[in-house]
Short mmCIF file of C-alpha atoms in Angstrom, two decimals:
data_model
loop_
_atom_site.label_atom_id
_atom_site.label_comp_id
_atom_site.label_asym_id
_atom_site.label_seq_id
_atom_site.Cartn_x
_atom_site.Cartn_y
_atom_site.Cartn_z
CA MET A 1 -197.20 91.15 -8.03
CA PHE A 2 -198.55 87.99 -6.18
CA ALA A 3 -196.63 84.80 -6.45
CA VAL A 4 -197.03 81.89 -4.88
CA VAL A 5 -194.92 78.48 -4.66
CA VAL A 6 -196.94 75.82 -3.90
CA THR A 7 -195.18 72.23 -3.28
CA ILE A 8 -197.53 69.27 -3.15
CA THR A 9 -196.27 65.69 -2.53
CA VAL A 10 -199.03 62.86 -4.33
CA HIS A 11 -199.41 59.45 -2.59
CA PRO A 12 -197.18 57.62 -4.73
CA GLY A 13 -198.83 55.58 -8.14
CA GLN A 14 -201.23 58.60 -7.77
CA MET A 15 -199.12 61.34 -9.85
CA PRO A 16 -201.11 60.45 -13.96
CA VAL A 17 -204.91 61.24 -12.36
CA PHE A 18 -203.07 64.02 -9.93
CA MET A 19 -200.52 65.64 -13.12
CA ALA A 20 -204.31 65.39 -15.64
CA ALA A 21 -206.10 67.78 -13.39
CA MET A 22 -203.36 70.07 -11.68
CA LEU A 23 -203.09 70.47 -15.86
CA GLU A 24 -205.93 71.25 -16.26
CA ASN A 25 -206.97 73.58 -13.97
CA ALA A 26 -203.50 75.78 -14.85
CA ALA A 27 -204.62 76.38 -18.18
CA ALA A 28 -207.47 78.02 -16.72
CA SER A 29 -205.81 79.67 -14.07
CA ARG A 30 -204.04 81.15 -17.00
CA ALA A 31 -206.82 82.21 -18.66
CA GLU A 32 -207.98 84.16 -15.39
CA PRO A 33 -207.29 87.95 -15.24
CA ALA A 34 -204.91 88.92 -12.53
CA CYS A 35 -203.04 85.28 -12.84
CA GLN A 36 -199.86 86.55 -15.14
CA ARG A 37 -198.17 83.02 -14.95
CA PHE A 38 -198.62 79.34 -13.45
CA ASP A 39 -195.90 76.75 -14.07
CA VAL A 40 -195.75 73.60 -13.04
CA ALA A 41 -192.94 71.68 -13.06
CA THR A 42 -191.90 67.94 -11.51
CA ASP A 43 -188.11 66.77 -11.10
CA PRO A 44 -187.02 63.24 -12.44
CA ALA A 45 -185.25 62.36 -9.21
CA ARG A 46 -188.66 63.32 -6.50
CA THR A 47 -192.03 60.97 -8.63
CA ASP A 48 -193.63 62.56 -6.45
CA GLU A 49 -193.89 65.69 -6.21
CA VAL A 50 -194.85 68.98 -8.03
CA PHE A 51 -193.77 72.60 -7.68
CA LEU A 52 -196.16 75.71 -8.89
CA TYR A 53 -194.92 78.92 -9.11
CA GLU A 54 -198.06 81.23 -9.68
CA ILE A 55 -197.74 84.98 -10.16
CA TYR A 56 -200.57 86.94 -9.72
CA ASP A 57 -201.79 91.62 -9.53
CA ASP A 58 -202.10 90.80 -6.60
CA ALA A 59 -202.91 89.29 -3.83
CA ALA A 60 -206.68 89.64 -4.52
CA GLY A 61 -206.15 88.44 -7.44
CA PHE A 62 -204.79 85.61 -6.05
CA ASP A 63 -207.80 84.66 -3.77
CA ALA A 64 -209.40 85.23 -6.46
CA HIS A 65 -208.09 82.81 -8.35
CA ARG A 66 -209.68 80.61 -4.90
CA GLU A 67 -212.48 81.31 -5.79
CA MET A 68 -212.62 80.11 -9.40
CA PRO A 69 -215.53 77.42 -10.33
CA HIS A 70 -213.44 75.31 -11.88
CA TYR A 71 -210.30 75.89 -8.63
CA LYS A 72 -212.51 73.94 -6.62
CA VAL A 73 -213.02 70.93 -8.77
CA PHE A 74 -209.61 70.99 -8.69
CA ASP A 75 -209.16 71.53 -5.51
CA ALA A 76 -212.45 68.27 -4.29
CA ALA A 77 -210.66 65.82 -7.46
CA VAL A 78 -207.38 66.03 -6.10
CA ALA A 79 -207.24 65.78 -1.74
CA PRO A 80 -208.05 62.14 -2.21
CA LEU A 81 -204.55 62.41 -4.20
CA VAL A 82 -202.58 64.88 -1.54
CA GLN A 83 -200.71 63.97 1.22
CA SER A 84 -199.41 66.68 2.08
CA LYS A 85 -199.05 70.63 0.08
CA ASP A 86 -196.82 73.50 1.28
CA VAL A 87 -198.23 76.72 -0.42
CA ARG A 88 -195.42 80.41 -0.17
CA THR A 89 -196.62 83.58 -0.96
CA TYR A 90 -194.68 86.97 -1.77
CA SER A 91 -195.59 90.26 -2.57
CA VAL A 92 -192.78 91.24 -4.64
CA VAL A 93 -189.75 94.45 -2.54
CA ASP A 94 -188.60 96.01 -5.61
CA ALA A 95 -188.82 95.00 -8.77
#
């Protein structure tokens, strides 16, 4: 199992546009063969922040995710809306 956590800060005022694209991308990502989980979370106290929690079969599954046409369209569309993005990956040590 391969976990990915992403924290995205969206430019002020851009969350509605960003979130529409994010939810469409999340739905498409969940349909990928190697994607076991793709959660999108927010906190009302941090209105410009989005947290993603993703689980893939392995690192190759995550690499395949980033090559999917839906991801490339999403990434290009939201790039101007994103102020910062922190991506961290983890491999399961003990299940």
